[in-house]
mmCIF file of C-alpha atoms and ligand atoms in Angstrom:
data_model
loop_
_atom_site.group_PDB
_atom_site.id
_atom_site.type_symbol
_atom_site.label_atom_id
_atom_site.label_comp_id
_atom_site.label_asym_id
_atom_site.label_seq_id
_atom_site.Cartn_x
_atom_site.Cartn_y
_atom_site.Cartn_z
ATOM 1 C CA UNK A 286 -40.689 -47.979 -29.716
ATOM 2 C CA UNK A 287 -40.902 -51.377 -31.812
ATOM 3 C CA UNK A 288 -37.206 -52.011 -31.224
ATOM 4 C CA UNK A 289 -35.053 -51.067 -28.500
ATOM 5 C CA UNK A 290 -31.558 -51.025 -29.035
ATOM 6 C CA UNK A 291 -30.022 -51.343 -25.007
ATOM 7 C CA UNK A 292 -25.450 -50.491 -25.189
ATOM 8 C CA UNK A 293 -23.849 -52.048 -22.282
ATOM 9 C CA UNK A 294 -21.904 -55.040 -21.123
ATOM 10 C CA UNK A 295 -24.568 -57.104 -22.950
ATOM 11 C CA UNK A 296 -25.960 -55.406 -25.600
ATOM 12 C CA UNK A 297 -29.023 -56.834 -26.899
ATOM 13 C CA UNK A 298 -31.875 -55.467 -29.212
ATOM 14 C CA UNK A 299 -35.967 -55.794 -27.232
ATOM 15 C CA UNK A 300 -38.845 -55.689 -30.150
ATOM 16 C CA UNK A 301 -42.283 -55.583 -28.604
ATOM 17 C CA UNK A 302 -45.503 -55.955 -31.023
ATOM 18 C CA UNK A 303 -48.398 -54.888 -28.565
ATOM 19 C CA UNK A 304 -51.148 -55.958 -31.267
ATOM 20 C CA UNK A 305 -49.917 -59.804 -30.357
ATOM 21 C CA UNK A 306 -48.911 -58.655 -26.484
ATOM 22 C CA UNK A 307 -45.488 -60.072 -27.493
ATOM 23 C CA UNK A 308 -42.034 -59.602 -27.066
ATOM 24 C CA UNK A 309 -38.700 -60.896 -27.976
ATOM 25 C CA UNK A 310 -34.986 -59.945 -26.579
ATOM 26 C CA UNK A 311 -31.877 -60.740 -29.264
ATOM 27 C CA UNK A 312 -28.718 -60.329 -27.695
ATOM 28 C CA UNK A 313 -25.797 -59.249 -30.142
ATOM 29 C CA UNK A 314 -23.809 -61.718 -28.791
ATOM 30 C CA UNK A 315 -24.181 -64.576 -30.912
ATOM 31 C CA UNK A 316 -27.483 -63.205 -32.228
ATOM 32 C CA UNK A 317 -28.818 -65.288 -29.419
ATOM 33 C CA UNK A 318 -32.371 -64.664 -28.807
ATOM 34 C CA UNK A 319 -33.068 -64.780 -24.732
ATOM 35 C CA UNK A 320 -36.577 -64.691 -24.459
ATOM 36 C CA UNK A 321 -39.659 -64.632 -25.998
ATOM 37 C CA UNK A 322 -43.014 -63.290 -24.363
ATOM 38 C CA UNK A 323 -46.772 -63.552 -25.057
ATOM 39 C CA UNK A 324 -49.467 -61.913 -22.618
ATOM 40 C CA UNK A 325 -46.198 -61.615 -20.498
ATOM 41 C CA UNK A 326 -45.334 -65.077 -20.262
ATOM 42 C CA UNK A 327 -41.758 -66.660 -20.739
ATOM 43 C CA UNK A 328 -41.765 -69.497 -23.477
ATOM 44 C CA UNK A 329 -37.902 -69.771 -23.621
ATOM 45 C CA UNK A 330 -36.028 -71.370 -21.453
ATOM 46 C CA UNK A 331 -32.537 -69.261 -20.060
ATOM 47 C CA UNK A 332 -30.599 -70.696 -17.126
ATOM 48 C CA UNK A 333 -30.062 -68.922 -14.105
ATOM 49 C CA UNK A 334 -26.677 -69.198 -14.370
ATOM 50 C CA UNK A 335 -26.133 -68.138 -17.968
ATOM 51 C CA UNK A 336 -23.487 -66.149 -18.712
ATOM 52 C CA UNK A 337 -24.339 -62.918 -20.697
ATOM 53 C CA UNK A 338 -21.252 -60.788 -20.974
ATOM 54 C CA UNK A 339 -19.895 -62.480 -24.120
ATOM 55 C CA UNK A 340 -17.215 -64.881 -22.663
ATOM 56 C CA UNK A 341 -19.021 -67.841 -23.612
ATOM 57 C CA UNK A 342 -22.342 -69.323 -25.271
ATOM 58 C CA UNK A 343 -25.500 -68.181 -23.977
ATOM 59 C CA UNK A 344 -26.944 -71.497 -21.910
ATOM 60 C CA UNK A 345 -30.252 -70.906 -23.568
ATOM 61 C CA UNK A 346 -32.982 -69.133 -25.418
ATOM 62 C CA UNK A 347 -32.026 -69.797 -29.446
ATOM 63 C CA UNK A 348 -27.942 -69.888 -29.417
ATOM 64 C CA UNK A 349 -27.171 -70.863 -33.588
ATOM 65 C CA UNK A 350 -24.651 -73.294 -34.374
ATOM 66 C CA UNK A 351 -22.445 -72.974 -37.131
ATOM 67 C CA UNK A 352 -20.859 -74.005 -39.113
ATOM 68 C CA UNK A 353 -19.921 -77.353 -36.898
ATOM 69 C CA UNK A 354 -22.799 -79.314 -34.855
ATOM 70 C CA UNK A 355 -20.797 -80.958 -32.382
ATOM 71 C CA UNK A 356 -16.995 -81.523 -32.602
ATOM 72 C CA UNK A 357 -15.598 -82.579 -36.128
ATOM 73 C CA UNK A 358 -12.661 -85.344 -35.183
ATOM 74 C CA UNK A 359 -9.531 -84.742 -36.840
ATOM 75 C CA UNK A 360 -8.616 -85.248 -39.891
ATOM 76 C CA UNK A 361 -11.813 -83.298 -40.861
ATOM 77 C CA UNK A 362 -10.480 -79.101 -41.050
ATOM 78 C CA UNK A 363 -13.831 -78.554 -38.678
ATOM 79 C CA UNK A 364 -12.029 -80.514 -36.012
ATOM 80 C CA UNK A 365 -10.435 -76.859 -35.073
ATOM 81 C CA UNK A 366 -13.864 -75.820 -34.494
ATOM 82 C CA UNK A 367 -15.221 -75.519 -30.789
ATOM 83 C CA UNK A 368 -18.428 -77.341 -29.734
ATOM 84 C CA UNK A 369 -20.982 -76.042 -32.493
ATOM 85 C CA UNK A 370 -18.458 -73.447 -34.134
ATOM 86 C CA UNK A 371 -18.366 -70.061 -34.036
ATOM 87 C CA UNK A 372 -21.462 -68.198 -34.496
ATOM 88 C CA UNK A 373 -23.085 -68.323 -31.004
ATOM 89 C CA UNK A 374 -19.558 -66.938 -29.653
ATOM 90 C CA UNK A 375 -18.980 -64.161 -31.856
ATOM 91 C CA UNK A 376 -20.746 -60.716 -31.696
ATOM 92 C CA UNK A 377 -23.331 -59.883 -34.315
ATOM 93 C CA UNK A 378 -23.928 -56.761 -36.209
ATOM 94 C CA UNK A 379 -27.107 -55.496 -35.661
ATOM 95 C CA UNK A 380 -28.296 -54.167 -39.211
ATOM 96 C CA UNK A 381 -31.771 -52.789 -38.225
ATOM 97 C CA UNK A 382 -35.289 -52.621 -38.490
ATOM 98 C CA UNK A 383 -37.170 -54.855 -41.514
ATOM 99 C CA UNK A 384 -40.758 -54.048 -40.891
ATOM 100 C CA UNK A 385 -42.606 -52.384 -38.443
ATOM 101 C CA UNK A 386 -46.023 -52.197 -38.720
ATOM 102 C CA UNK A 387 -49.416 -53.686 -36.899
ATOM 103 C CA UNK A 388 -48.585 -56.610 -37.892
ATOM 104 C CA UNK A 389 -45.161 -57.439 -37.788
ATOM 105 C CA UNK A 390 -41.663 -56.332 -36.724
ATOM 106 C CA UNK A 391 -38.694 -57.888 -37.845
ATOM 107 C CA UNK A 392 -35.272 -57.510 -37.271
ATOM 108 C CA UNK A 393 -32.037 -58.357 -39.164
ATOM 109 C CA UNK A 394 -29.001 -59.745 -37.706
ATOM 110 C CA UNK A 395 -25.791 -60.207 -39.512
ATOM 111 C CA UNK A 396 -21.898 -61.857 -38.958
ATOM 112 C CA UNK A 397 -19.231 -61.858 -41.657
ATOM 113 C CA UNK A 398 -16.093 -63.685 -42.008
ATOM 114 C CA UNK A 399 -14.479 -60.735 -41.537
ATOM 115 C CA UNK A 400 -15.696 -60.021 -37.992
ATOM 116 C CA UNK A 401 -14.656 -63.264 -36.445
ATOM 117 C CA UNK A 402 -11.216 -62.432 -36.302
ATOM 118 C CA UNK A 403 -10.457 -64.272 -33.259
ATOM 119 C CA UNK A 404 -12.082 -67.657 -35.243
ATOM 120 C CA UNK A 405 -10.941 -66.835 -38.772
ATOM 121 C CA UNK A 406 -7.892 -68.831 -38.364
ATOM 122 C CA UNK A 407 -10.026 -71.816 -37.601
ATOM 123 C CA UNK A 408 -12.445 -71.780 -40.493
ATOM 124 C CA UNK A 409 -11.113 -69.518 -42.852
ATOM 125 C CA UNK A 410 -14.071 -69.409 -45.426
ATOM 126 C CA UNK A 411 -15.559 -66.103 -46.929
ATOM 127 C CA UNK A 412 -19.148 -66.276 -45.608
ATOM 128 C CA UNK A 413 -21.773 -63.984 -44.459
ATOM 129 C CA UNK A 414 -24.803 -65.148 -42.245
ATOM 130 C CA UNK A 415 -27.829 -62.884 -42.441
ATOM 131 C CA UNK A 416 -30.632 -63.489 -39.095
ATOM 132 C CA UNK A 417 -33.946 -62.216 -39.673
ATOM 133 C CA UNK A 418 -36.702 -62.521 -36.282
ATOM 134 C CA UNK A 419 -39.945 -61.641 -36.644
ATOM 135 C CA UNK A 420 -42.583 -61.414 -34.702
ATOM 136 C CA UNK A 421 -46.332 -61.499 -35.963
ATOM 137 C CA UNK A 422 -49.323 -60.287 -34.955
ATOM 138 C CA UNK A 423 -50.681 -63.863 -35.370
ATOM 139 C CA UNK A 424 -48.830 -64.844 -32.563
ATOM 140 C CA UNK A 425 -45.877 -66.462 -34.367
ATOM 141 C CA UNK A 426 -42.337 -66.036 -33.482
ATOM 142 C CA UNK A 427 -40.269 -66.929 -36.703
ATOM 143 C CA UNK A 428 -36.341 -66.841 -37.300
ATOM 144 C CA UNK A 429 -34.810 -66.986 -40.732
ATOM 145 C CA UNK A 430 -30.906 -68.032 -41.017
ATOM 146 C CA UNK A 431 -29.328 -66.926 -44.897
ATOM 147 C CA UNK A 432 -25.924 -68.795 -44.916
ATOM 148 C CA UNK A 433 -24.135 -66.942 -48.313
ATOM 149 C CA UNK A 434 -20.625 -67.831 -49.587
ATOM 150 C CA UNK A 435 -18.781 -64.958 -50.302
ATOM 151 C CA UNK A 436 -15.592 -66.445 -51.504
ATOM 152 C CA UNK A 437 -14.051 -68.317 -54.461
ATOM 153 C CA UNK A 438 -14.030 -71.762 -52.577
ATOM 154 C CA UNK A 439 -16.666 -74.109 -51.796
ATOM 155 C CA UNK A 440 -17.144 -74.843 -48.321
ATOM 156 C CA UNK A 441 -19.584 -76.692 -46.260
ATOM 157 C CA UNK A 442 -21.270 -76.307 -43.210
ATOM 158 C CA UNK A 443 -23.770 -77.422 -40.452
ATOM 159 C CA UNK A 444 -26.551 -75.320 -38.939
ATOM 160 C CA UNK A 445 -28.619 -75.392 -36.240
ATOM 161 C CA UNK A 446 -31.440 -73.219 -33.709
ATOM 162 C CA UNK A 447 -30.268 -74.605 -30.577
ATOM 163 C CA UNK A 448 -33.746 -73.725 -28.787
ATOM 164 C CA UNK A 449 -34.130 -74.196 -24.988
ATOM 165 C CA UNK A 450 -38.346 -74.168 -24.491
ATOM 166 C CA UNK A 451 -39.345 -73.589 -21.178
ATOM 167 C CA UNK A 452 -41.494 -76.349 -19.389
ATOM 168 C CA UNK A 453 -43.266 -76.492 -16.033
ATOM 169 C CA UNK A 454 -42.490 -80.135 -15.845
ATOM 170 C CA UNK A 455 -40.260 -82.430 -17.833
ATOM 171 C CA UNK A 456 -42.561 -85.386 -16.866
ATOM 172 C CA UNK A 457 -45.506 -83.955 -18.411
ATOM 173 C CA UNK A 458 -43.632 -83.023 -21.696
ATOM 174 C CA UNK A 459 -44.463 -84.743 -24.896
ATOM 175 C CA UNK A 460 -42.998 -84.344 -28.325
ATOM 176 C CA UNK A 461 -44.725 -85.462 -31.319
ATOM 177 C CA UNK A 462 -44.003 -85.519 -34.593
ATOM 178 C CA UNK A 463 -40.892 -88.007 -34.930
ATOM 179 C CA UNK A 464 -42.354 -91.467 -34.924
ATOM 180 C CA UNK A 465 -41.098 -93.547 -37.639
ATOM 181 C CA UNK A 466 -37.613 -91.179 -38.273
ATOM 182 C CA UNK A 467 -34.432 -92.739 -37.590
ATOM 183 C CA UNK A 468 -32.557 -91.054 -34.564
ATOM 184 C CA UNK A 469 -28.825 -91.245 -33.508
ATOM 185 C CA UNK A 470 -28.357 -91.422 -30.120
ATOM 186 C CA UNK A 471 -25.644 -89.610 -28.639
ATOM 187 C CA UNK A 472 -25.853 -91.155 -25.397
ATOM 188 C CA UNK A 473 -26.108 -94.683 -26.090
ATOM 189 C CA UNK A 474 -23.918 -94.375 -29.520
ATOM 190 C CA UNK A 475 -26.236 -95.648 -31.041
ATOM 191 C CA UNK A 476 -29.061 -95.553 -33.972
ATOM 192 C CA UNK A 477 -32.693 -96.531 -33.463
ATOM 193 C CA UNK A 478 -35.869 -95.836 -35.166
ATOM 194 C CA UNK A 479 -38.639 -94.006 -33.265
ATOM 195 C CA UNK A 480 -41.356 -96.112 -32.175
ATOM 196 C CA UNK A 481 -43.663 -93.322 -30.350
ATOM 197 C CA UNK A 482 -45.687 -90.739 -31.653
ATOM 198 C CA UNK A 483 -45.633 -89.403 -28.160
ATOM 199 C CA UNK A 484 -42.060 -88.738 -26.683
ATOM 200 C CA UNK A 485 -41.422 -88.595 -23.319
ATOM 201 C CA UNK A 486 -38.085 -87.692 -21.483
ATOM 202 C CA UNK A 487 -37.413 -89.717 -18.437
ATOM 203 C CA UNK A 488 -33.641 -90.153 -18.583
ATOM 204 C CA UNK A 489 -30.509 -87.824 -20.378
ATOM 205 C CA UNK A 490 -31.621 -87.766 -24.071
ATOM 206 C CA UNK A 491 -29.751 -86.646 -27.023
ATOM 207 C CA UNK A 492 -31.127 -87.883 -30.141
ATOM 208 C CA UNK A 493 -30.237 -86.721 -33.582
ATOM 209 C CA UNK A 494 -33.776 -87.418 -36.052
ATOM 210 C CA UNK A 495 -32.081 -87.076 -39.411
ATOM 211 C CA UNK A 496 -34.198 -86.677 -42.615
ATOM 212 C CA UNK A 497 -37.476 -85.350 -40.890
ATOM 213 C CA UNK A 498 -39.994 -84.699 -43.913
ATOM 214 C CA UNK A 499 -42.581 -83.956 -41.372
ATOM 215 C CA UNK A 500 -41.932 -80.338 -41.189
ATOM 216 C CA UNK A 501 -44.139 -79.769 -37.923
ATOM 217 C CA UNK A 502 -43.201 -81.198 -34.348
ATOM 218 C CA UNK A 503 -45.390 -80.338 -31.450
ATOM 219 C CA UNK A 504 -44.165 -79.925 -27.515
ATOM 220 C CA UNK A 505 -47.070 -80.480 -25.274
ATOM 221 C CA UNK A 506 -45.071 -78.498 -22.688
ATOM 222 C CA UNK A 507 -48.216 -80.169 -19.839
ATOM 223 C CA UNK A 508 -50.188 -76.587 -19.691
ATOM 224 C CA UNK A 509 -49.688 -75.388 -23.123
ATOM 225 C CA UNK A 510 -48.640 -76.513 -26.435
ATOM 226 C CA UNK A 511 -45.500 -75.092 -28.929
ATOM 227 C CA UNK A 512 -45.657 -75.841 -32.621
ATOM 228 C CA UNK A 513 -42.213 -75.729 -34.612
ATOM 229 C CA UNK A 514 -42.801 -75.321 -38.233
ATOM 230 C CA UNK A 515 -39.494 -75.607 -39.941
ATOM 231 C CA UNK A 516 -38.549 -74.871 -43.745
ATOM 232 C CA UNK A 517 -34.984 -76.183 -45.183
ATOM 233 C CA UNK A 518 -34.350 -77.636 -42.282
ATOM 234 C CA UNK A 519 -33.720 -81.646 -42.367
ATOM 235 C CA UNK A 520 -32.999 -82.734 -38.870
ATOM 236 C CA UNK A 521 -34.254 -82.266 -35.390
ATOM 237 C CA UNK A 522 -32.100 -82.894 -32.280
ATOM 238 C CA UNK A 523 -33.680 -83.505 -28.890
ATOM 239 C CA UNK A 524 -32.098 -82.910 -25.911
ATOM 240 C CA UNK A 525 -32.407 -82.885 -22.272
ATOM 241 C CA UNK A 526 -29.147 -83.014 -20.054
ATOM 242 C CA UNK A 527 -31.077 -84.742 -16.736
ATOM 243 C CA UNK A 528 -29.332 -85.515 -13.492
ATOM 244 C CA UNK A 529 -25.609 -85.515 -14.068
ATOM 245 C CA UNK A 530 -25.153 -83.676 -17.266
ATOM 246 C CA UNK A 531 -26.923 -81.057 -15.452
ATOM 247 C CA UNK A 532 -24.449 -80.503 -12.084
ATOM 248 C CA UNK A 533 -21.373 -81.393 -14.430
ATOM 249 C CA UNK A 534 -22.619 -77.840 -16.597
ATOM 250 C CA UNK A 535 -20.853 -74.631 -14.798
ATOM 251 C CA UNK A 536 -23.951 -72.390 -16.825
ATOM 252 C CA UNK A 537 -26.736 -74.468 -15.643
ATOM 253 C CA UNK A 538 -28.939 -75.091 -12.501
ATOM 254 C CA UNK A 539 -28.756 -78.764 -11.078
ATOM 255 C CA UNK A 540 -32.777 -78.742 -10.860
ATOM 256 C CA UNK A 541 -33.476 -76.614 -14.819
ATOM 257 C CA UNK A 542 -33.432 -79.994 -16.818
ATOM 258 C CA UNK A 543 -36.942 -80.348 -14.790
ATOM 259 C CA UNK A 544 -38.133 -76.847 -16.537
ATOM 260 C CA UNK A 545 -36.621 -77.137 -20.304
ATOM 261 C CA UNK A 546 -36.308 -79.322 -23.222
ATOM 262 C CA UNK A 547 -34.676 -78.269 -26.464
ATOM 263 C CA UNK A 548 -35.995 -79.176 -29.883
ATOM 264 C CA UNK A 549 -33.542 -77.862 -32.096
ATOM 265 C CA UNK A 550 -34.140 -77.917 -35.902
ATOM 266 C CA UNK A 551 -31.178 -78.158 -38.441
ATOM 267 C CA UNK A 552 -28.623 -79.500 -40.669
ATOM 268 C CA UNK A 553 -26.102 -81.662 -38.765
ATOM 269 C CA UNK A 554 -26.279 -85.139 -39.907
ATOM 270 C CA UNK A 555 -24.994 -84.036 -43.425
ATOM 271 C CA UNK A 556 -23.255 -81.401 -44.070
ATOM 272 C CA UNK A 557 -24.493 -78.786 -46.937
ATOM 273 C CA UNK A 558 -22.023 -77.424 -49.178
ATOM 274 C CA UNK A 559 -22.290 -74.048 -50.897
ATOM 275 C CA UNK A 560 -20.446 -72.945 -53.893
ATOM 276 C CA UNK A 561 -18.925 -69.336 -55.032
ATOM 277 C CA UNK A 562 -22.236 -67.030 -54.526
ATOM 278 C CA UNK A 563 -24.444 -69.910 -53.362
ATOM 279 C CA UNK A 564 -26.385 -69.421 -50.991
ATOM 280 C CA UNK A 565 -28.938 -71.366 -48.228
ATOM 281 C CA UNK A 566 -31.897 -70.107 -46.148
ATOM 282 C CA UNK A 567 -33.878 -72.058 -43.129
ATOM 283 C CA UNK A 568 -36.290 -71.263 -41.064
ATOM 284 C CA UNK A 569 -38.349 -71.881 -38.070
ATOM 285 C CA UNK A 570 -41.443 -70.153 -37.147
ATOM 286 C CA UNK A 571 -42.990 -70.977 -33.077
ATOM 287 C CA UNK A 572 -46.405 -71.055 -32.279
ATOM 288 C CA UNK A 573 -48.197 -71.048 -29.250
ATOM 289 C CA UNK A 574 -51.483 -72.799 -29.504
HETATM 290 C C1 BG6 B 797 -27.079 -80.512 -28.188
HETATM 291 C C2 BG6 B 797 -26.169 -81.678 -28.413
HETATM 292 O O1 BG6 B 797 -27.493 -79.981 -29.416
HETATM 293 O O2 BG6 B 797 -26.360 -79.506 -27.480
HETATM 294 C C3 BG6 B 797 -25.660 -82.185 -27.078
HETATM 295 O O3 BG6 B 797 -26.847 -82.700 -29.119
HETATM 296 C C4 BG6 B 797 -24.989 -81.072 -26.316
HETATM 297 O O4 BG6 B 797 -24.754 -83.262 -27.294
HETATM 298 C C5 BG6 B 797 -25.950 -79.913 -26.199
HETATM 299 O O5 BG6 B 797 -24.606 -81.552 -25.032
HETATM 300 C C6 BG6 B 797 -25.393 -78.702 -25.453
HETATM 301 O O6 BG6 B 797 -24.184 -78.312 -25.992
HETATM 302 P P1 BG6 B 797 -23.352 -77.146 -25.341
HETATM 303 O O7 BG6 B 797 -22.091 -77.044 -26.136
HETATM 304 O O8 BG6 B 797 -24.187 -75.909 -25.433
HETATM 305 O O9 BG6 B 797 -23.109 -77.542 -23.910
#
């Protein structure tokens, strides 16, 4: 079976393409993929401590923001919106199989405005958000997010793939692909431009590279390397909690900021506004190489 659909407390759909030796869990909460697997080997990064029944964000794998990176302040109307909105917390329809062949299987995801009725009341647009994830038998794991607007008013939004990698060790990890981009930095409140084409995490980082035209970042994760291709995406965050952010985190191991980083491509430094019947579609395809 391609594509496993497994009921229970956390329902999640398991596609396995044996022609790559990979594999790839989506859980319909949030749409949140969980792992990824080539040749048996995790490449995503889940805390120990996550919490999978649904009562709050998944603490890793590929949680999506939407529409809100962040928090909005007040008096913007996405300052009602929780820490990266509403998608990652609300339970996805799974709408089925794509393709299933040799050389592919895909999967299709989807979350209407109309199934958040706990959230509607705090973003009350007409949208509908359609997930594709695919896995190829070239070894690529892609993920396509199709943002429509359903309704009669504009609205705008921010998206993101929130992706925790795994890492055998932080101090080896590299990220290239950013030098020259202006950042934010969240945790100096401050903006910089990058200087290295080689980044290296020794401290709390949470840097916001707005306007990346370089659509390919590399982790050299120490004993393998990740390529992130991204399409329609403008921005790339990068984040790794360290020391204190880490214990202060309920969902999250004191010692896992050692074993992840997140590179998360998306649109949060702007906003992008749809009209009646527009519509937007990212994506971001991983490759081990
Ligand atoms: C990153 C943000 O994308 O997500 C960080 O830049 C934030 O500021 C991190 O701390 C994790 O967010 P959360 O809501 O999942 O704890």
């Amino acid at each position: 079976m391609p594509a496993r659909n497994i009921e229970g407390s956390s329902p999640k759909i398991i596609l396995e393409l044996p022609s790559a030796r990979a594999s790839a869990e989506v859980s319909l909460y949030g749409a949140t993929v969980t792992s990824w697997k080539i040749d048996g080997r995790e490449l995503l990064m889940v805390s120990k401590n996550a919490i999978l029944d649904g009562s709050k964000a998944i603490r890793g794998g590929i949680p999506i923001v939407f529409p809100q990176f962040g928090v909005a302040q007040a008096p913007s109307p996405m300052a009602a919106l929780p820490q990266h909105g509403i998608a990652r917390i609300s339970t996805w329809e799974y709408l089925g199989i794509l393709t299933d062949n040799e050389k592919e299987i895909s999967v299709r995801f989807g979350l209407k405005d109309t199934q958040i009725a706990k959230h509607r009341n705090l973003w009350p647009n007409s949208f509908r958000l359609h997930y594709t994830v695919t896995l190829s038998s070239d070894g690529s794991f892609s993920q396509r997010l199709n943002v429509k607007n359903e309704g009669s008013d504009t609205f705008e939004f921010n998206t993101l793939l929130h992706t925790y990698f795994e890492v055998s060790d932080i101090s080896k990890v590299k990220v290239r692909g950013l030098k020259n981009f202006s950042f934010f930095d969240k945790v100096h409140a401050q903006r910089g431009i990058e200087k290295s084409d080689s980044i290296t995490i020794a401290e709390e980082v949470d840097r916001v590279y707005e306007k990346v035209d370089n659509n390919t970042i590399e982790i050299d994760c120490g004993d393998h390397l990740m390529r992130i291709e991204k399409n329609n995406f403008k921005d790339v965050v990068v984040w790794n909690p360290w020391v204190d952010k880490s214990k202060q985190m309920a969902d999250f191991g004191d010692e896992e900021y050692k074993h992840m980083i997140c590179v998360e491509v998306g649109n949060v430094a702007a906003y992008h506004k749809l009209r009646e019947g527009e519509s937007w579609e990212g994506r971001q395809t991983l490759r081990l190489i």
